[in-house]
Coordinates of C-alpha atoms and ligand atoms in Angstrom, one line a residue:
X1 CA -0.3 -34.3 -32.9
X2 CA -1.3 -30.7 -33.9
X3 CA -2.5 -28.5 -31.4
X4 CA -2.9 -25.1 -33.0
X5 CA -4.2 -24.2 -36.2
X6 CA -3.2 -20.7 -37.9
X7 CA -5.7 -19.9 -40.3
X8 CA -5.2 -16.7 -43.2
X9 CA -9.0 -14.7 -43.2
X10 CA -10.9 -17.0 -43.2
X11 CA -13.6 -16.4 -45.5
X12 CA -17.0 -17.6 -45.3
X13 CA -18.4 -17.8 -48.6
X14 CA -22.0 -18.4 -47.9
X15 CA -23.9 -17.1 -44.4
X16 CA -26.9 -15.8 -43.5
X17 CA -27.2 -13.1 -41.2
X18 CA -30.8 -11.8 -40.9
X19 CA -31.4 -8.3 -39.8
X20 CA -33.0 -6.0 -36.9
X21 CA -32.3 -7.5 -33.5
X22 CA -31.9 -10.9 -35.2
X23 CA -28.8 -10.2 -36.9
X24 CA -27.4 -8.2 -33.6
X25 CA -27.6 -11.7 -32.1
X26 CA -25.7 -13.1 -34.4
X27 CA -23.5 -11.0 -36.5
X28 CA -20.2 -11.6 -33.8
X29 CA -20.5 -14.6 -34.0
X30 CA -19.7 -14.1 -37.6
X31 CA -17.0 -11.5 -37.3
X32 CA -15.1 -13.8 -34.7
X33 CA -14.9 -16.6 -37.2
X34 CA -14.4 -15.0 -40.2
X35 CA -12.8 -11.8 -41.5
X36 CA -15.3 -11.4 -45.0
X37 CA -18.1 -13.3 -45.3
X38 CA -20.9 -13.3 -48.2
X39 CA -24.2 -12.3 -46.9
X40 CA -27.1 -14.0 -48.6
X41 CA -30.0 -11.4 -49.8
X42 CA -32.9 -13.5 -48.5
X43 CA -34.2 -11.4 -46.2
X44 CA -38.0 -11.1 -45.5
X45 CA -38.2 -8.4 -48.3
X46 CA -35.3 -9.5 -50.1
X47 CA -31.8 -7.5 -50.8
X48 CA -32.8 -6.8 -55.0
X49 CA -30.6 -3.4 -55.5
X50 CA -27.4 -2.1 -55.3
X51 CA -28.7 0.6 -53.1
X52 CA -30.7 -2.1 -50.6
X53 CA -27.3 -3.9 -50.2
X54 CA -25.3 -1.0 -49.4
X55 CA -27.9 -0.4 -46.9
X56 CA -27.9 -3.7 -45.3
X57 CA -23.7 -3.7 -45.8
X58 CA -24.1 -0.2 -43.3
X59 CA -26.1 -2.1 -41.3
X60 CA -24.3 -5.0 -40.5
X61 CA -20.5 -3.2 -40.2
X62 CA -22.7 -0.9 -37.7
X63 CA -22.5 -4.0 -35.3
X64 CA -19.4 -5.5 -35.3
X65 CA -17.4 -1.7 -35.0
X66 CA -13.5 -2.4 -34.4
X67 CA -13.5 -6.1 -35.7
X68 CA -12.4 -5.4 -39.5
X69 CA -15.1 -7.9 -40.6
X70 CA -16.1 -7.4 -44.0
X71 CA -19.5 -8.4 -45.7
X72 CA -19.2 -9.3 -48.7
X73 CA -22.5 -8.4 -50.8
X74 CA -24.8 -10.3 -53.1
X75 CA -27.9 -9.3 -54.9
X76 CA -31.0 -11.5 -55.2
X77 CA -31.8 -12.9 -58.6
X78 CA -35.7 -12.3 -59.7
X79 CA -37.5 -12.6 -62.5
X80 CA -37.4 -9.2 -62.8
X81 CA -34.0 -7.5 -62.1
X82 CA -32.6 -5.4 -65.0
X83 CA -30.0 -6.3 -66.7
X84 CA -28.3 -3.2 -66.1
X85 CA -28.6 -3.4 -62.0
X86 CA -24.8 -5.9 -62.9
X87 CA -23.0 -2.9 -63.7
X88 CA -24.5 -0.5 -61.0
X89 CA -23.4 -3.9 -58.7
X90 CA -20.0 -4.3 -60.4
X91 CA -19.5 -0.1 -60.5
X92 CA -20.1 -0.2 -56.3
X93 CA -17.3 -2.6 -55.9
X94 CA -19.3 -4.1 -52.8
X95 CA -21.4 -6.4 -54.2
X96 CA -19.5 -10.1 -55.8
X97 CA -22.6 -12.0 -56.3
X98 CA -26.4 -12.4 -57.2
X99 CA -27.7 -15.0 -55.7
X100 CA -29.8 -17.4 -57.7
X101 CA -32.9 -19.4 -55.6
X102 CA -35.2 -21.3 -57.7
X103 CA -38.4 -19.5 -56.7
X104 CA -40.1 -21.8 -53.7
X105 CA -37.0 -23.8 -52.8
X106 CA -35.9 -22.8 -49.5
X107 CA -36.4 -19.8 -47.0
X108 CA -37.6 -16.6 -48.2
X109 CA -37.7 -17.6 -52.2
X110 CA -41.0 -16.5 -53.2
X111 CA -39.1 -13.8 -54.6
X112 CA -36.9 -16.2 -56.4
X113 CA -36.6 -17.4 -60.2
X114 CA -39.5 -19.6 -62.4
X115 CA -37.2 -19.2 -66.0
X116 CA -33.9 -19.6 -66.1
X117 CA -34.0 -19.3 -69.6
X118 CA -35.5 -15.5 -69.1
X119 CA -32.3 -14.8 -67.1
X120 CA -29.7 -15.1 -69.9
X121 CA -29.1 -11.6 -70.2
X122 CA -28.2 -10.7 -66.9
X123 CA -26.2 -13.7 -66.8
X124 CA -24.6 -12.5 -70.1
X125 CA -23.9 -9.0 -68.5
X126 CA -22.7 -11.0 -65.2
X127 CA -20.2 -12.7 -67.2
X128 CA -18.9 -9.7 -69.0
X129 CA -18.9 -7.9 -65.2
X130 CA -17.0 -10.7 -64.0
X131 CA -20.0 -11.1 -61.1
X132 CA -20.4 -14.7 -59.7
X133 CA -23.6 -16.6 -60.0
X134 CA -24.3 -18.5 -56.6
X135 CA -26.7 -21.3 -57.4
X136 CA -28.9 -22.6 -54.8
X137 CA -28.8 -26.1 -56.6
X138 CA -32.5 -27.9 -56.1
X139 CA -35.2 -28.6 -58.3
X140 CA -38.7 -27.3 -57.4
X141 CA -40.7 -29.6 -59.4
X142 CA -43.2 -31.3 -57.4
X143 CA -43.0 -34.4 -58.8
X144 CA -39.1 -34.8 -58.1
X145 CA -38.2 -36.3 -54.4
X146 CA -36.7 -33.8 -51.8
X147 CA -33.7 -36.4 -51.6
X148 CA -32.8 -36.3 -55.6
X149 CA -33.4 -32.0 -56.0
X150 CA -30.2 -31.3 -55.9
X151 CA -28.8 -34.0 -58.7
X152 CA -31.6 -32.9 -60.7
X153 CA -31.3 -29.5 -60.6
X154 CA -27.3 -30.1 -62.2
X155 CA -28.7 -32.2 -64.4
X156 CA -31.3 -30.4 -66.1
X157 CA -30.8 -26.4 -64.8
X158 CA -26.7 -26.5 -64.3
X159 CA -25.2 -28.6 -66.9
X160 CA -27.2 -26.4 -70.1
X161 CA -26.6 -23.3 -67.9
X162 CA -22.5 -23.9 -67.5
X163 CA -22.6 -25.0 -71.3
X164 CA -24.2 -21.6 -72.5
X165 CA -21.8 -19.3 -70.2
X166 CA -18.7 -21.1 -70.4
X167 CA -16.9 -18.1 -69.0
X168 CA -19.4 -17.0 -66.5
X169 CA -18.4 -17.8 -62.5
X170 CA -20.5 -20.0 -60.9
X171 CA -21.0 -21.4 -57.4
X172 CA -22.8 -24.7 -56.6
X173 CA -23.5 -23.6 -53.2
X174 CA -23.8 -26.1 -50.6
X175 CA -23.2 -28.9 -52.4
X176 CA -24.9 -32.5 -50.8
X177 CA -24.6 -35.2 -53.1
X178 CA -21.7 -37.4 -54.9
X179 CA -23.2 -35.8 -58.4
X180 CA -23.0 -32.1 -57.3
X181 CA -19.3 -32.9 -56.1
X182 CA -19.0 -35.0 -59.3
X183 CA -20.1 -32.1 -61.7
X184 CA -18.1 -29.2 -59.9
X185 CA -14.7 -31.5 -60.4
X186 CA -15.7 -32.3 -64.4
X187 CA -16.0 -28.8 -65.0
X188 CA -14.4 -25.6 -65.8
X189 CA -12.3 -23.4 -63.5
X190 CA -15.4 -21.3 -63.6
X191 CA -17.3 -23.9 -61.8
X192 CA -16.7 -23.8 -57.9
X193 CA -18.4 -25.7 -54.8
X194 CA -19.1 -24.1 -51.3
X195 CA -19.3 -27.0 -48.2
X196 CA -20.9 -26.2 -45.0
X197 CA -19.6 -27.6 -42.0
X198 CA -23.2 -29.5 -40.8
X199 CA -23.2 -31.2 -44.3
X200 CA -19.3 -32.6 -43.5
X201 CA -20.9 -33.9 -40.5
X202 CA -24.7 -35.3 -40.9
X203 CA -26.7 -37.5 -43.0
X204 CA -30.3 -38.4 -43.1
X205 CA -30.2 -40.4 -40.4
X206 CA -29.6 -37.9 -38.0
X207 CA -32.5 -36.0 -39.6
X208 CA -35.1 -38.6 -39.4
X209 CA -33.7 -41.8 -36.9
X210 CA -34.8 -42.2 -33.5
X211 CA -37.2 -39.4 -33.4
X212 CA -37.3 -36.6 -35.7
X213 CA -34.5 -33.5 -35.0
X214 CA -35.6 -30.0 -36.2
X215 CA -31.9 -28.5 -35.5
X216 CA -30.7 -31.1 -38.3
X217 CA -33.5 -29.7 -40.7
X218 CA -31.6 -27.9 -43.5
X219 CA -31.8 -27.4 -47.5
X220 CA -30.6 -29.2 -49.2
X221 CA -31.5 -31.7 -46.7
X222 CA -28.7 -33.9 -45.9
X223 CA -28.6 -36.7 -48.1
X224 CA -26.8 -40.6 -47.3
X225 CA -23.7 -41.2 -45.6
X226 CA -22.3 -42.0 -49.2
X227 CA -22.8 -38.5 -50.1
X228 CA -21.6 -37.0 -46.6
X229 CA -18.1 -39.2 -47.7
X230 CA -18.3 -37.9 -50.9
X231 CA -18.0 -33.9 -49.3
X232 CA -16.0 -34.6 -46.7
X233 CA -13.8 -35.8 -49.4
X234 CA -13.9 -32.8 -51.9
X235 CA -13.8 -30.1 -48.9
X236 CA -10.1 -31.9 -47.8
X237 CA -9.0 -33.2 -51.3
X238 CA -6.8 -30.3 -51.8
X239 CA -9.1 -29.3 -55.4
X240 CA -9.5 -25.1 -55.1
X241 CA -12.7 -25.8 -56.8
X242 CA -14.0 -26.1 -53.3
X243 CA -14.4 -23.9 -50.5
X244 CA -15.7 -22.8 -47.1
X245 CA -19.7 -21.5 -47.3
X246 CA -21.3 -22.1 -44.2
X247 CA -24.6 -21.5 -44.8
X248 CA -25.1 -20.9 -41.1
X249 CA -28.6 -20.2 -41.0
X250 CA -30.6 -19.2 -37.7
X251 CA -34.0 -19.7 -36.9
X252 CA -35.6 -19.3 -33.4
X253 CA -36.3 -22.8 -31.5
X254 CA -40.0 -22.1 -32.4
X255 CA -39.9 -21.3 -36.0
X256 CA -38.1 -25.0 -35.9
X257 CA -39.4 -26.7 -33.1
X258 CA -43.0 -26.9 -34.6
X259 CA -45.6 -28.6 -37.7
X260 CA -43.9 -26.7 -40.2
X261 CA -40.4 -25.9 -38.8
X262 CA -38.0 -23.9 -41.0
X263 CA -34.7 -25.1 -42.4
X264 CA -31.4 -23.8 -41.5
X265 CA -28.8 -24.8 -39.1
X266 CA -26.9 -22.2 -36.8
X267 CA -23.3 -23.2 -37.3
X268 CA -22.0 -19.3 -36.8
X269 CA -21.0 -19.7 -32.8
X270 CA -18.3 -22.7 -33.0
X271 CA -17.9 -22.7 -36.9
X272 CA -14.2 -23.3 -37.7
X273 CA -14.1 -25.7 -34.4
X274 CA -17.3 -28.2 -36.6
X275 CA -14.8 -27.5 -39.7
X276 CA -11.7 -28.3 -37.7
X277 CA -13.3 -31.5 -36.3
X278 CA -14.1 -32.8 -39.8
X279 CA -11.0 -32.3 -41.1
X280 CA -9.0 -33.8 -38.4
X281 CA -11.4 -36.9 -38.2
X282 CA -10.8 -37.6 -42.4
X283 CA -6.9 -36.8 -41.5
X284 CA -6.6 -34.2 -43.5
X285 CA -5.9 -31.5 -40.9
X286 CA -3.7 -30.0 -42.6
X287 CA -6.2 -28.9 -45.7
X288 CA -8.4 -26.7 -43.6
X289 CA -6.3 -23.6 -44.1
X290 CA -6.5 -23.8 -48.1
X291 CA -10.1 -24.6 -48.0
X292 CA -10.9 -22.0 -45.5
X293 CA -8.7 -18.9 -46.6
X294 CA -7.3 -19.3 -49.9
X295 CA -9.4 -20.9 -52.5
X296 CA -12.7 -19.1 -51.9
X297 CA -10.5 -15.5 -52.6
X298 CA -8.8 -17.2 -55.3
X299 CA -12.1 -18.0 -57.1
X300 CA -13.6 -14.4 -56.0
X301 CA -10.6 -12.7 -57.2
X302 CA -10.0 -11.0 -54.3
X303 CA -6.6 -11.3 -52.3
X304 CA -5.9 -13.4 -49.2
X305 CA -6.7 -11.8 -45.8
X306 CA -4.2 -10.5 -44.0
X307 CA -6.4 -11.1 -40.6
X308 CA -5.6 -14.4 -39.0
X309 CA -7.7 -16.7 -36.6
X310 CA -5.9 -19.3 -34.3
X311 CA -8.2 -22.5 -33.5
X312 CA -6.4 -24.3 -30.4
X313 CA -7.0 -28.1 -29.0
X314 CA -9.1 -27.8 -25.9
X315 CA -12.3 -28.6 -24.8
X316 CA -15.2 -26.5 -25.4
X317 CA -18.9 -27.0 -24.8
X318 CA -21.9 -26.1 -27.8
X319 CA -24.5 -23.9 -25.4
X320 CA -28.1 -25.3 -25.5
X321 CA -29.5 -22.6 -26.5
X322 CA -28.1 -18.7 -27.6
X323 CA -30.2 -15.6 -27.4
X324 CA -31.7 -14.9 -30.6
X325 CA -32.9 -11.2 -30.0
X326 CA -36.1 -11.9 -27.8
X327 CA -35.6 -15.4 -28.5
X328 CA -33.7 -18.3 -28.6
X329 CA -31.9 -20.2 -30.6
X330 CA -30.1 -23.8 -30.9
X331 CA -26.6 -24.1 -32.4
X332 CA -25.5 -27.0 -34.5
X333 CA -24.3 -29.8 -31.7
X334 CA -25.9 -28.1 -28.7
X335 CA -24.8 -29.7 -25.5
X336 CA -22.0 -31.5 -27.1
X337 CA -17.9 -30.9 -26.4
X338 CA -16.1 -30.2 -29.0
X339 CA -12.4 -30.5 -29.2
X340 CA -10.5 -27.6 -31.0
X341 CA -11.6 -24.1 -29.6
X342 CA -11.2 -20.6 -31.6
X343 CA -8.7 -18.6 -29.8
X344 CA -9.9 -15.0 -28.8
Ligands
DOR1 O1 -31.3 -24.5 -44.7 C1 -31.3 -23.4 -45.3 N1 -31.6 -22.3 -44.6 N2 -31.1 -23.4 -46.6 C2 -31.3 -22.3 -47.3 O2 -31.2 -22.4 -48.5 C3 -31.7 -21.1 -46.7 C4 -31.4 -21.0 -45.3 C5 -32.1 -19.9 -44.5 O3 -32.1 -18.8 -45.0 O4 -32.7 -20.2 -43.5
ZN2 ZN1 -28.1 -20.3 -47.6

């Protein structure tokens, strides 16, 4: 049986890290799991110019001094940004990304896009930059179920969109259904997938049976067990089209644990240990070193990492509850033991 896992970088293609005294509480958390990591723009006034994300890229290396993490920046997508703001990006070589939110469909995306259609430029001058396009893949139509946003949105935003910029890189980020897995696989090498750990692991029943639970709230919400097979199947399959994002996504136990709580799920503490778990229990161990080092960089273009992290097999326990800057907040599996623990 293995009993030590040597793991190149890893990256973390998708994570949220906040800011202020919220992202001091977390931002370790990130640099001890990963050695880049993608920072999402979504912040309460949201990361829109080069300059803002070389601001927040300051502020976050500020925080983790000595570690050699390295946040990886993207821009986000509104109505509004220039077409020109791509080459400023591409010209600052920190920023990979803009990151595309369909305007009302998660956390901080009031900011986010109505008409893709009016977007085409940039895209055009993204594709010429050789920028990446991460899709936050749901619908906002009212009229369209929470449950189907995500199949709907590849049906009617991705599939014209990946037809039109056949040579434009893409993400499908966070991918929760049989259909997103199903379209990332039929298309073209510029078409990629990220998984997040808490989607290898939950389905709707864990959301909604037995009493609701606010620390399984996420978006895309998970979907069936079917679909949870279906990811757990493309994250260990081998396919570079998919890669680690973890989407780890804090919010304090009472901006979840109320009417209206928040989606997000902090998987940043224990993250490769939830990964390691998932890919041990499909017997595909041996997988998580592509997945979580190799083919993200591959589809960025950037080179492997030559940092390392060593996950071992013992015991440790999920806290109930981390501090969250005058807060508190509740990891993914709080309470619970897990069984391969990230060696410091
Ligand atoms: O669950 C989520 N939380 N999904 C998102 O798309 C955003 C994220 C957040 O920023 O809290
Ligand atoms: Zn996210």
């Amino acid at each position: 049986m293995i009993q030590r896992i040597e793991l190149n970088g890893p990256d973390d293609f998708h994570l949220h890290l906040r800011q202020g005294e919220q992202m001091a509480a977390v931002v370790l958390d990130a640099a001890k799991n990963s050695a880049r990591a993608l920072v999402m723009p979504n912040l309460k006034i949201p990361i829109r110019t080069t300059a803002e994300a070389l601001a927040y890229k300051d502020a976050i290396v500020t925080q983790v001094p000595g570690t050699g993490f390295e946040p990886l920046m993207s821009l986000y997508l509104t109505d509004e940004t220039p077409k020109e703001e791509v080459r400023v990006a591409k010209e600052s070589g920190a920023i990979v990304a803009f990151k595309l939110y369909p305007q009302g469909a998660t956390t901080h995306s009031s900011f986010g896009v109505t008409n893709l259609k009016g977007r085409y430029g940039v895209f055009e001058a993204m594709e010429k930059e050789g920028l990446v396009l991460c899709l936050h893949g749901e619908v906002t139509d009212p009229k369209v179920d929470i449950f189907d946003r995500e199949k709907v949105f590849v049906d009617r935003l991705l599939a014209p969109l990946a037809q039109a910029f056949p040579g434009l890189k893409m993400v499908l980020e966070h991918v929760t259904t049989q259909e997103g897995v199903d379209f990332v696989v039929g298309g073209g090498a510029n078409l990629a997938g990220t998984l997040t750990a808490h989607h290898l692991w939950i389905n709707r029943n864990d959301l909604l049976v037995g009493g609701i639970k606010p620390h399984h709230y996420c978006l895309p919400v998970a979907k069936r067990e079917e679909h949870r097979l279906a990811l757990v199947k493309a994250a260990t399959s081998g396919n570079p089209k998919f890669f680690l994002g973890s989407d780890s996504a804090p919010h304090s136990v009472g901006a979840k644990e109320c009417a209206s709580g928040c989606a997000g799920i902090y998987t940043g503490r224990h993250l490769l240990a939830y990964y390691a778990m998932a890919f041990e229990q499909a017997g595909k161990l041996e997988a998580l070193a592509d997945f979580a080092g190799k083919f993200g960089a591959q589809f960025y273009g950037l080179p492997v990492s030559d940092q390392k992290r060593v996950l071992v097999k013992k015991p440790e326990s999920v806290p109930l509850d981390l501090d969250y800057g005058t807060e508190k907040l509740v990891p993914f599996r709080a309470g619970e033991t897990l069984t391969w623990t990230l060696e410091a």
